Coordinates of N, CA and C in Angstrom, one line a residue:
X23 N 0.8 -1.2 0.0 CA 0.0 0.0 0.0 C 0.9 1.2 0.0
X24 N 0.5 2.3 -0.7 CA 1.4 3.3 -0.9 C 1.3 3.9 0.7
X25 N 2.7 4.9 1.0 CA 2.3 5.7 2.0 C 1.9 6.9 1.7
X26 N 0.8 7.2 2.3 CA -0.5 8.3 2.2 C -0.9 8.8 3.2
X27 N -0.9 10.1 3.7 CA -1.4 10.8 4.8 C -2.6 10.2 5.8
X28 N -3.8 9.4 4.3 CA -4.6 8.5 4.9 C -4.9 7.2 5.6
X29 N -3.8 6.3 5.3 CA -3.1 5.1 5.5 C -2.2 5.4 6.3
X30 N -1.7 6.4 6.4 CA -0.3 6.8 7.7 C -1.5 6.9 9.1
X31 N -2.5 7.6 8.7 CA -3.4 8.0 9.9 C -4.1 6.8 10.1
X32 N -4.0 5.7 9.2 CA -5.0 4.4 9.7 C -4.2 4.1 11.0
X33 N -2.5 4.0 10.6 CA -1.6 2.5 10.8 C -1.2 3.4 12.3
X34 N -1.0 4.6 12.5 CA 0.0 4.9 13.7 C -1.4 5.4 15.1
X35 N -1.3 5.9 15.8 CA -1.8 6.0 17.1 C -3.5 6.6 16.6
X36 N -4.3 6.1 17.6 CA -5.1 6.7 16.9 C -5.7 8.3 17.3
X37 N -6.2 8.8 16.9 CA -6.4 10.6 17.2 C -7.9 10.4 18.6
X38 N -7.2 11.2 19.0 CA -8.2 11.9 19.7 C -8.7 13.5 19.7
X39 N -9.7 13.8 20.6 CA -9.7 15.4 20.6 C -10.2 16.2 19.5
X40 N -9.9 17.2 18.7 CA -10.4 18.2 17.9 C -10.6 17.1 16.6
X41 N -10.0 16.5 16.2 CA -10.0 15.8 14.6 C -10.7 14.2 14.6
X42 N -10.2 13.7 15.8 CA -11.7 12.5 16.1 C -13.0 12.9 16.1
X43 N -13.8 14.8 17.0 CA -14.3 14.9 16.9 C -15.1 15.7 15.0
X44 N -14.0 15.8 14.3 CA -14.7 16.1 13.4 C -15.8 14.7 12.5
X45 N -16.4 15.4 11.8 CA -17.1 14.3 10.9 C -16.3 13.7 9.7
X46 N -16.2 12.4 9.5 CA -15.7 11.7 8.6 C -15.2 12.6 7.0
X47 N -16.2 13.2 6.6 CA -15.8 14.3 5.2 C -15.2 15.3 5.7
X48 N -15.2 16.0 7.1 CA -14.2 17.4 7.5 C -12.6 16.1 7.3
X49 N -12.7 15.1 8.0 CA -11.7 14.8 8.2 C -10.5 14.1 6.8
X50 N -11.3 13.8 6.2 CA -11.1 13.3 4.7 C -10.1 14.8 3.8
X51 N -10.8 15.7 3.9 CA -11.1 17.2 3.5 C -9.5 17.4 4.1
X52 N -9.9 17.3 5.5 CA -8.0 17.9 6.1 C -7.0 17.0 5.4
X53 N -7.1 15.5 5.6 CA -5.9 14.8 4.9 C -5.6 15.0 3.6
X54 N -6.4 15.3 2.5 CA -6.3 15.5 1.5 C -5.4 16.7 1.2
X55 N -4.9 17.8 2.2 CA -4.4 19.1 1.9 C -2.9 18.4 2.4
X56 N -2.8 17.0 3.1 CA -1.2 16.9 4.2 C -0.1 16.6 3.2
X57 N 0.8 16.9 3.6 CA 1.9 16.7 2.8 C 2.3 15.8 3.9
X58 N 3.6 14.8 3.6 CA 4.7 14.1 4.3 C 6.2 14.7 4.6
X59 N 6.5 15.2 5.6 CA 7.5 15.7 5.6 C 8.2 15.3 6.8
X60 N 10.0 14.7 6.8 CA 10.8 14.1 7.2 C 11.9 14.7 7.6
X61 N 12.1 15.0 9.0 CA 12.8 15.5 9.7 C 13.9 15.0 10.7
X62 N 15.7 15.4 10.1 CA 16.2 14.7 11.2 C 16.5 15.3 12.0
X63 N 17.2 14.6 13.4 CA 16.9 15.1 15.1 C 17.9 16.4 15.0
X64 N 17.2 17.5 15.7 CA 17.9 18.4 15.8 C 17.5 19.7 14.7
X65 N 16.7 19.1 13.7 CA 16.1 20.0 12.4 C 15.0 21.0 13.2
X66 N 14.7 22.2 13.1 CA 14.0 23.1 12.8 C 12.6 23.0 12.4
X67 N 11.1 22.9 13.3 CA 10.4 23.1 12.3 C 9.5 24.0 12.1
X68 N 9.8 25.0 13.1 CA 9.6 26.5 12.8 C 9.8 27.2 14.2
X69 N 10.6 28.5 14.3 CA 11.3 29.0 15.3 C 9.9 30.3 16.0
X70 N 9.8 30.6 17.1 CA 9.1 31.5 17.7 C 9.5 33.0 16.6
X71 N 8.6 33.8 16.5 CA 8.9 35.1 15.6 C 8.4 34.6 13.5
X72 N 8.1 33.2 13.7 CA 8.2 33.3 12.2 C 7.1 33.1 12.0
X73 N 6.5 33.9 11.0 CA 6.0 33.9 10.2 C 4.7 32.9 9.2
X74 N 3.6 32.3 10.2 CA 2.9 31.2 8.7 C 2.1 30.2 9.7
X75 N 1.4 29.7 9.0 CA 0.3 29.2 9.6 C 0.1 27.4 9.6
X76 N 1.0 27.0 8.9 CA 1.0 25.6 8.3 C 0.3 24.9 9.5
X77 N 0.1 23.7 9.6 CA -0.3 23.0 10.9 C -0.1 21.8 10.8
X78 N 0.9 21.4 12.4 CA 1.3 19.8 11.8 C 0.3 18.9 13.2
X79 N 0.9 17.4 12.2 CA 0.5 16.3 13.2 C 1.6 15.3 13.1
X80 N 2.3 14.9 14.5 CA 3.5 13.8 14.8 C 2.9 12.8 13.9
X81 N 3.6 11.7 13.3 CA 3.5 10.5 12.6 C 4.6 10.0 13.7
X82 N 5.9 10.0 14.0 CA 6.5 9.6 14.5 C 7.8 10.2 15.0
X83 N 8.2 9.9 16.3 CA 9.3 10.5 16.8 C 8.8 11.8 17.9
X84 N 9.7 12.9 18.7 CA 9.3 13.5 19.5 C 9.9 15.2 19.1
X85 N 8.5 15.6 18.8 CA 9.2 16.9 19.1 C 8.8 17.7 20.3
X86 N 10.3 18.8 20.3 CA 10.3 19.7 22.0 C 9.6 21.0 21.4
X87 N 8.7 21.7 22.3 CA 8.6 22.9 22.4 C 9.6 23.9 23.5
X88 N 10.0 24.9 22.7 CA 10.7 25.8 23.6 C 10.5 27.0 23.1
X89 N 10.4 27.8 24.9 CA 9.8 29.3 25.2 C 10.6 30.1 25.5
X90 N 11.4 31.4 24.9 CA 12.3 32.1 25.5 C 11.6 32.8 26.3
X91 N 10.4 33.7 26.3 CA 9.6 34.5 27.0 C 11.1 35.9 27.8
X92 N 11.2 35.5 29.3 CA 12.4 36.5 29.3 C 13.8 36.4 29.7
X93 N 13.8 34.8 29.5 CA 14.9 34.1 29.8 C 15.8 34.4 28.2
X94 N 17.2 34.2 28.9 CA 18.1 34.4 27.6 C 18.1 33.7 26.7
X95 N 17.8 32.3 27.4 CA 18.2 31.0 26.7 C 17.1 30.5 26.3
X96 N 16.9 29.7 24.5 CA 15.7 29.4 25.1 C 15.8 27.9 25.6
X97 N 14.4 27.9 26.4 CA 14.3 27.0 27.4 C 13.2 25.8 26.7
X98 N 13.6 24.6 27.0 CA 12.8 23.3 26.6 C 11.5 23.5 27.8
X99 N 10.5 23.5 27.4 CA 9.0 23.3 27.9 C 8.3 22.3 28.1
X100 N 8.5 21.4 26.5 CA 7.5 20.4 26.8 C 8.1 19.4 26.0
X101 N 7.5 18.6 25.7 CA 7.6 17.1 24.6 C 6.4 16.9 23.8
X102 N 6.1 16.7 22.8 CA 5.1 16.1 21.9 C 5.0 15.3 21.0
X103 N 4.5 13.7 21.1 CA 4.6 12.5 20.7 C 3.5 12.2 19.5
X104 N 3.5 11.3 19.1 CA 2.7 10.5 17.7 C 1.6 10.7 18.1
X105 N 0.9 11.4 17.3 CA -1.1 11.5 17.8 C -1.5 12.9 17.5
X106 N 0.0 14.0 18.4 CA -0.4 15.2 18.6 C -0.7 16.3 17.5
X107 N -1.3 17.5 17.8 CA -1.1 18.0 16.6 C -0.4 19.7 17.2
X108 N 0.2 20.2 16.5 CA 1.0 21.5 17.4 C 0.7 22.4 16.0
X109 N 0.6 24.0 16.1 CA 0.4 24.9 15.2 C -0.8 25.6 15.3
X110 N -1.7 25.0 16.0 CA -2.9 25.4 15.9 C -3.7 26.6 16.0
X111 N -2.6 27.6 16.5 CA -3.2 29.0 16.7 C -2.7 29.7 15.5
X112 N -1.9 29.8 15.0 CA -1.6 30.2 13.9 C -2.7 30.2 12.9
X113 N -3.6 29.2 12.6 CA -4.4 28.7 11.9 C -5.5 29.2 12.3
X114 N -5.4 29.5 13.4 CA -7.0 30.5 14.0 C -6.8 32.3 14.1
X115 N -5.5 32.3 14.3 CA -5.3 33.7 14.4 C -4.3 34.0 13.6
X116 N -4.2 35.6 12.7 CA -2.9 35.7 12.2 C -1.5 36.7 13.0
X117 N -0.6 35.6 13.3 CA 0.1 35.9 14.9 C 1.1 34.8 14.2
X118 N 2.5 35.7 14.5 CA 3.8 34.9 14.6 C 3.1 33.7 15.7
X119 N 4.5 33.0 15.3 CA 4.9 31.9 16.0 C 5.3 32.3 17.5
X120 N 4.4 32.0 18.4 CA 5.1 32.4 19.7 C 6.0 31.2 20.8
X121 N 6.4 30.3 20.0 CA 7.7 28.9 20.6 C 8.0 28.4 19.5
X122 N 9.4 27.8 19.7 CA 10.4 26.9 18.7 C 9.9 25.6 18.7
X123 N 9.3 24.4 17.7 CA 9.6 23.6 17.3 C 10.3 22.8 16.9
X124 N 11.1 21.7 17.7 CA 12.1 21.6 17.2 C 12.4 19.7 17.2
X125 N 12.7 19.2 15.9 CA 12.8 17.4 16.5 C 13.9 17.1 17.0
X126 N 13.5 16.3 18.3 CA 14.3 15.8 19.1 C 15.1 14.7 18.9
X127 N 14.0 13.8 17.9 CA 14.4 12.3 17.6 C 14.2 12.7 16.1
X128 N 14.8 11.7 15.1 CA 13.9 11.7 13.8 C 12.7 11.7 14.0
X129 N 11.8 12.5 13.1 CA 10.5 12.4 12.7 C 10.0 12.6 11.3
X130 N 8.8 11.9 11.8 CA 7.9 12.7 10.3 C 6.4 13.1 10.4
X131 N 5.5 13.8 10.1 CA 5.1 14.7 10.4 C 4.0 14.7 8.9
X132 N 2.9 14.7 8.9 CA 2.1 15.5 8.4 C 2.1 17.1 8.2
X133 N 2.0 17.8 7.5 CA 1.6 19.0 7.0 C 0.5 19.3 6.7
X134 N -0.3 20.4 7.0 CA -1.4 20.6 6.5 C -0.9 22.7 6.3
X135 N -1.2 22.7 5.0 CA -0.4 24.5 5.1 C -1.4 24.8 5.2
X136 N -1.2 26.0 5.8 CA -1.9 27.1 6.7 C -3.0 28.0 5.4
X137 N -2.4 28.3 4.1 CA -3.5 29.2 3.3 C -4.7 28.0 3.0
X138 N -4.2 26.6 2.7 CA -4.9 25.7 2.4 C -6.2 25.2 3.1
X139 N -5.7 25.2 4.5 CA -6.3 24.8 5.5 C -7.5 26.0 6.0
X140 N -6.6 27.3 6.2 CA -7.9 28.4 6.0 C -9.2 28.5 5.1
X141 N -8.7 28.1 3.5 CA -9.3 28.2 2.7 C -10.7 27.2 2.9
X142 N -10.6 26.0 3.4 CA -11.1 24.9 3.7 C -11.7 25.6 4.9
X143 N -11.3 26.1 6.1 CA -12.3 25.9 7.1 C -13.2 27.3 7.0
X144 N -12.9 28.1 5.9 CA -13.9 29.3 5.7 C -15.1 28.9 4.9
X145 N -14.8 27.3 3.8 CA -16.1 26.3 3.4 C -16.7 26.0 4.8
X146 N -16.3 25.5 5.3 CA -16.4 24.3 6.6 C -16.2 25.1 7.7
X147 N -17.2 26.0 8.3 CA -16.5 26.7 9.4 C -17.0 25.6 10.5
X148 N -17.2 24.6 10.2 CA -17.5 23.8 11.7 C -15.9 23.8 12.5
X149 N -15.2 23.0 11.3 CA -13.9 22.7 11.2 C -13.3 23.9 12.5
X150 N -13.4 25.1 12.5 CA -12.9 26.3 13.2 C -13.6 25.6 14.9
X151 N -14.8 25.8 15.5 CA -15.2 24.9 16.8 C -14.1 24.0 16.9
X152 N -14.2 22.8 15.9 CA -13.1 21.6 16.5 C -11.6 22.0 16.8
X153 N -11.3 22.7 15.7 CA -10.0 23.2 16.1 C -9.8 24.0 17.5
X154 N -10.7 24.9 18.0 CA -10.4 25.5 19.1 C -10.1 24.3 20.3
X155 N -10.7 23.3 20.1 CA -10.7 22.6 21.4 C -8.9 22.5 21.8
X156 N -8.4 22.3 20.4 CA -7.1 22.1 20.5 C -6.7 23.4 21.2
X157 N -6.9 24.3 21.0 CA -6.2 25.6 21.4 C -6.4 25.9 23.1
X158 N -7.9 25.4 23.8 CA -7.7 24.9 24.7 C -7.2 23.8 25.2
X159 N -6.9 22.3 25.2 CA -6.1 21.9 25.5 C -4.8 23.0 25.6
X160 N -4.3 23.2 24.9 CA -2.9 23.6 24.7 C -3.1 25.0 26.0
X161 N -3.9 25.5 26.7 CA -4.3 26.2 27.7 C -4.0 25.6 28.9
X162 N -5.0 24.7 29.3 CA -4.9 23.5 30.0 C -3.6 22.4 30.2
X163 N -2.8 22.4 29.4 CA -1.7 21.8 29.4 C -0.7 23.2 29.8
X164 N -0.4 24.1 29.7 CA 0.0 25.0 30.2 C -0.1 25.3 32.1
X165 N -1.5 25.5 31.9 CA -1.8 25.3 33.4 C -1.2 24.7 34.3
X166 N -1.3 22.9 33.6 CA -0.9 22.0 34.4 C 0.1 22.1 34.5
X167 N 1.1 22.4 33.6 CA 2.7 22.4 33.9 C 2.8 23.4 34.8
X168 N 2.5 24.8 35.0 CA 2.5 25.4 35.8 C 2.4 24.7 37.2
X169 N 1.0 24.2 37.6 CA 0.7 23.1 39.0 C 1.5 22.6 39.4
X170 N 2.4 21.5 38.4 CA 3.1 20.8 38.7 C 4.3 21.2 39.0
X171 N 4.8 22.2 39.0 CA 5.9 23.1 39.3 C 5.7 23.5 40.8
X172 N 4.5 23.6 41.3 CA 4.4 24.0 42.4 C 4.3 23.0 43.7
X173 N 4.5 22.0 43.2 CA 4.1 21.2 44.2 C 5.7 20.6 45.0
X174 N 5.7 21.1 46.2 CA 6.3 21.3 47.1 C 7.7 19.8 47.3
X175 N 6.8 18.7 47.1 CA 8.0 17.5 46.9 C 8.8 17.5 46.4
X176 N 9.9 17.1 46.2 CA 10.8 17.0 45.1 C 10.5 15.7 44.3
X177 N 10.4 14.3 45.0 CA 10.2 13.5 44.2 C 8.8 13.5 43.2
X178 N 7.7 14.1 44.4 CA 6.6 14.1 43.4 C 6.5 15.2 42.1
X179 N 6.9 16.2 42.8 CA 7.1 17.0 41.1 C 8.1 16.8 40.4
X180 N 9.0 15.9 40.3 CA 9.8 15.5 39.4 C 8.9 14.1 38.5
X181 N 7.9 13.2 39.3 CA 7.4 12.7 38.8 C 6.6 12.8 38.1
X182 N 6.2 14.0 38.3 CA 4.8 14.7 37.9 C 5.4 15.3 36.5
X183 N 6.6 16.1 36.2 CA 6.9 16.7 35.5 C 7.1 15.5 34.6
X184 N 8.0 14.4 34.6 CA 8.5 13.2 33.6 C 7.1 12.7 33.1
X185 N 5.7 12.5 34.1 CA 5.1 12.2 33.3 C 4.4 13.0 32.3
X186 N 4.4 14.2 32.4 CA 3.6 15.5 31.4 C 4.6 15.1 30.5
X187 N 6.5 14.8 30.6 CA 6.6 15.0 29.3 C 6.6 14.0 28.4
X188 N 6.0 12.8 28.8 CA 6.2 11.1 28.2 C 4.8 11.3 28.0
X189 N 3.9 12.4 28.6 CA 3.0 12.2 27.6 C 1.8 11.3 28.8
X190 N 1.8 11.0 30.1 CA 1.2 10.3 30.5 C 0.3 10.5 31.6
X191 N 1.0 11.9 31.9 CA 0.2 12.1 33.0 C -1.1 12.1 33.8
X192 N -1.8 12.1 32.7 CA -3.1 12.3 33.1 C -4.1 10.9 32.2
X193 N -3.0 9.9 31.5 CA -3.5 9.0 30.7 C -4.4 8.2 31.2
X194 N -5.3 7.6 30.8 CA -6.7 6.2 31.7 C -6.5 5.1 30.5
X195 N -6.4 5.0 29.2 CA -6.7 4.2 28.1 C -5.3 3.2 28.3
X196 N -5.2 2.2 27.3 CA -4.2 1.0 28.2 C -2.8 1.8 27.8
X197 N -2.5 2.3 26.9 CA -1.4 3.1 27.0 C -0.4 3.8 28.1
X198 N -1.5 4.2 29.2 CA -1.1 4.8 30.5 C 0.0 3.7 30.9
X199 N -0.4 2.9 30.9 CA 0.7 1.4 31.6 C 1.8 1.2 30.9
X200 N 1.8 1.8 29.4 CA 2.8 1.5 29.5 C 4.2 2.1 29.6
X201 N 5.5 1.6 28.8 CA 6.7 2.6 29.8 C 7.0 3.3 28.1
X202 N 8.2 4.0 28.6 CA 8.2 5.1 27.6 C 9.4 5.5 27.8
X203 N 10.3 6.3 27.4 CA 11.5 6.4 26.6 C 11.2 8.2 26.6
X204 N 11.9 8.7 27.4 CA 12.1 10.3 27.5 C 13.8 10.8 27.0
X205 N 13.7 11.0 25.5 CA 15.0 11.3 25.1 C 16.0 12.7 25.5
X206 N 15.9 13.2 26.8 CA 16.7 13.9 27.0 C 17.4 13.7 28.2
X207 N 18.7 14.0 28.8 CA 19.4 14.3 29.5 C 19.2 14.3 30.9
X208 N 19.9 14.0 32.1 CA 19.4 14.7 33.5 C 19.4 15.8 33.3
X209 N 20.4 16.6 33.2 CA 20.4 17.5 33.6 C 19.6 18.7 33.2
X210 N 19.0 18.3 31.7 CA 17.8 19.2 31.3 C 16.7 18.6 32.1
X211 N 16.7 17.1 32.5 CA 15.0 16.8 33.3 C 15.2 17.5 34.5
X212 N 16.5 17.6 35.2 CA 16.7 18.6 36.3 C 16.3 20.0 36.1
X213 N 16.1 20.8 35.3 CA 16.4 21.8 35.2 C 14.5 22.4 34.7
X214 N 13.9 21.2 34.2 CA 12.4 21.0 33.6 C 11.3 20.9 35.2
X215 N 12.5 20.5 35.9 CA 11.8 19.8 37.1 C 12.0 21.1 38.6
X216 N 12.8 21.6 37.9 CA 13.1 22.9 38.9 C 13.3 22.5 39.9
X217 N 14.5 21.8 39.8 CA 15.6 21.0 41.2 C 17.1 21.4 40.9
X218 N 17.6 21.3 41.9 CA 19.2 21.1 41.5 C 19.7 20.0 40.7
X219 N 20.7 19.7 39.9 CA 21.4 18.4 39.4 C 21.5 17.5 40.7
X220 N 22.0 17.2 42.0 CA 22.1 16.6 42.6 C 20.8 16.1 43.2
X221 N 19.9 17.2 43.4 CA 18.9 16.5 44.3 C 17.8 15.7 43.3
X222 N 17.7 16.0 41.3 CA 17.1 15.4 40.7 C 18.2 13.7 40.7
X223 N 19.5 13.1 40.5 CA 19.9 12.3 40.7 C 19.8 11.4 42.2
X224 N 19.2 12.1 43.0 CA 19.0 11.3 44.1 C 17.4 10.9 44.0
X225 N 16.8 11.8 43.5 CA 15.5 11.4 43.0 C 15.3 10.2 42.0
X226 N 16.0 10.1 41.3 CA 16.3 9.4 40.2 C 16.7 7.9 40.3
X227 N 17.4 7.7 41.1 CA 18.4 6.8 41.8 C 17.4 6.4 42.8
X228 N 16.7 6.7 44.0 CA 15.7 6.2 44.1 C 14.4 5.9 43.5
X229 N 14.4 6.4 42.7 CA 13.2 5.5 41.4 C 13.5 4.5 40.8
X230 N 14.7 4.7 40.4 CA 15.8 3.6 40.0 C 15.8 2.2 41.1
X231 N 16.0 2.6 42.1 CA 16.4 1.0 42.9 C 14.6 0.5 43.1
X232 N 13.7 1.6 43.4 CA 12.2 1.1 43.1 C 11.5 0.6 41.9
X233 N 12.7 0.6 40.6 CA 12.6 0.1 39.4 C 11.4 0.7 38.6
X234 N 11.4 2.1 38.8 CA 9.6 3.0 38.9 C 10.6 3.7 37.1
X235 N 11.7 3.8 37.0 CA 12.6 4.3 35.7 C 13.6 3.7 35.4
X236 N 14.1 3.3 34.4 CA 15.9 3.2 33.9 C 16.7 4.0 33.4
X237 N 17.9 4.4 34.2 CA 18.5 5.6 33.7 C 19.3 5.8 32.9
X238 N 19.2 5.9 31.4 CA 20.3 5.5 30.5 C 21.4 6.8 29.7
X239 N 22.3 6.6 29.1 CA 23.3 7.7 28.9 C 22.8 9.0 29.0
X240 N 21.5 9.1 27.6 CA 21.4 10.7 27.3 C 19.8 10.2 26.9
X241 N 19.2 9.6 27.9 CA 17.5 9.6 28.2 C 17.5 8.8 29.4
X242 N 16.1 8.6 30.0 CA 15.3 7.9 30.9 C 13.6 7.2 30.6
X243 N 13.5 6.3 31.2 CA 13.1 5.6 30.7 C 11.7 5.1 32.1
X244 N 10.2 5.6 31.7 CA 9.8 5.5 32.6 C 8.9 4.2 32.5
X245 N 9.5 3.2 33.6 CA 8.8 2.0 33.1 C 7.6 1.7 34.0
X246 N 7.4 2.5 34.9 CA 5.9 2.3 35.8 C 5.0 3.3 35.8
X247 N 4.7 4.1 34.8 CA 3.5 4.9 35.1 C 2.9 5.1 35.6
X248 N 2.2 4.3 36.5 CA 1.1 4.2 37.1 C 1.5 4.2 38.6
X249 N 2.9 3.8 39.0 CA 3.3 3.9 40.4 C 4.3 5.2 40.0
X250 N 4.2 6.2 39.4 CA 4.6 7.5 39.4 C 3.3 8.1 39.5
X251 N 2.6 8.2 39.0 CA 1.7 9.1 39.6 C 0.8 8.1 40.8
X252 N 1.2 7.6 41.1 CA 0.8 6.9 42.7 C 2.1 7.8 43.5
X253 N 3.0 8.2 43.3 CA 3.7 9.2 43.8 C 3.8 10.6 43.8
X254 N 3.2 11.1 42.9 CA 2.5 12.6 42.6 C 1.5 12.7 43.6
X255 N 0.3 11.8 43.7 CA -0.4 11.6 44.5 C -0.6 11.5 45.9
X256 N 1.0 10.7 46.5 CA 1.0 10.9 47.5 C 1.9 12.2 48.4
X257 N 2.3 12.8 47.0 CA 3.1 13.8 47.4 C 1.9 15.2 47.7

């Protein structure tokens, strides 16, 4: 079978949220505008300040969002996995890019460009409701990361933070169980986690001998989900 935007969206994770809830022809309608595009780790796929509306969806691999806001540097935020879709306000509003894009791992990625996609949801303005849902979530996920930042534990908001970025935090469907593969560094999960280096490796190292993560060169590896946030919980 050839690969096709529509056949890529059969075979890989299945959608939830703004594009499950469209109707079968809205959603026919979007795939038909997607391009395939193939990105390796470390590529660019569009920087905060620029310019354009395109709108993607993960096929595979992980990309980071990062927010300079008034930090010098910019700063890693979040993670976004197979399923997601990122771009979405651009497509609702016309407004630079306000965070960097960037793949972490190889990916590839659906396209959906931004004049095409307008042009489509100004036929279809249902299309514009579903899409906002997305724009909330992406509110709500903000939020939470906020929360989670505040929560006074060390171990619990470190756990709390690994799981927002594997994607799990808040999962119920069998997926939740399973373990997952966080491709970045301690010392960025320390620094995501708003701990020192030392006190995220003692945290770590006891998760580790609780067998709750595996800690490997330049990722971690969360293999109990469900007894990580049995520790957010109790924190």
């Amino acid at each position: 079978m050839p690969e096709t935007p529509a056949n890529i969206m059969q075979s890989t994770l299945p959608d939830r949220g703004w594009f499950a809830d469209c109707s079968p022809d809205l959603r026919r309608e979007i795939l038909a505008l997607a391009r395939l595009k193939s990105l390796a780790a470390g590529s660019v796929v569009f920087r905060a300040g620029d310019v354009g509306g395109d709108l993607f969806r993960i096929v595979s691999g992980v990309v980071t969002v990062q927010c300079r806001f008034t930090h010098q540097d910019a700063v890693l935020m979040h993670m976004m996995w197979p399923g997601e879709w990122f771009g979405t306000m651009e497509v609702m509003v016309e407004r630079k890019r306000n965070y960097t894009a960037i793949a972490r791992t190889e990916v590839t990625l659906l396209r959906m460009p931004g004049n095409e996609l307008q042009e489509l949801l100004r036929r279809r303005p249902e299309g514009i409701i579903k899409l906002a849902r997305h724009a909330v979530y992406g509110f709500d996920l903000a939020m939470q990361g906020a929360a989670d930042l505040l929560i006074r534990d060390a171990s619990a908001r470190c756990a709390a933070v690994l799981l927002r970025l594997a994607g799990r935090r808040w999962d119920s469907g069998p997926e939740a169980l399973l373990a997952v593969e966080i491709p970045a560094p301690q010392s960025e999960l320390a620094m995501l986690c708003n701990v020192s280096r030392s006190t995220f490796s003692r945290v770590m190292q006891d998760f580790s001998r609780r067998q709750l993560v595996t800690l490997n060169y330049s990722s971690l590896t969360l293999n109990d989900p469900a007894q990580l946030r049995a520790v957010v919980e109790a924190g």
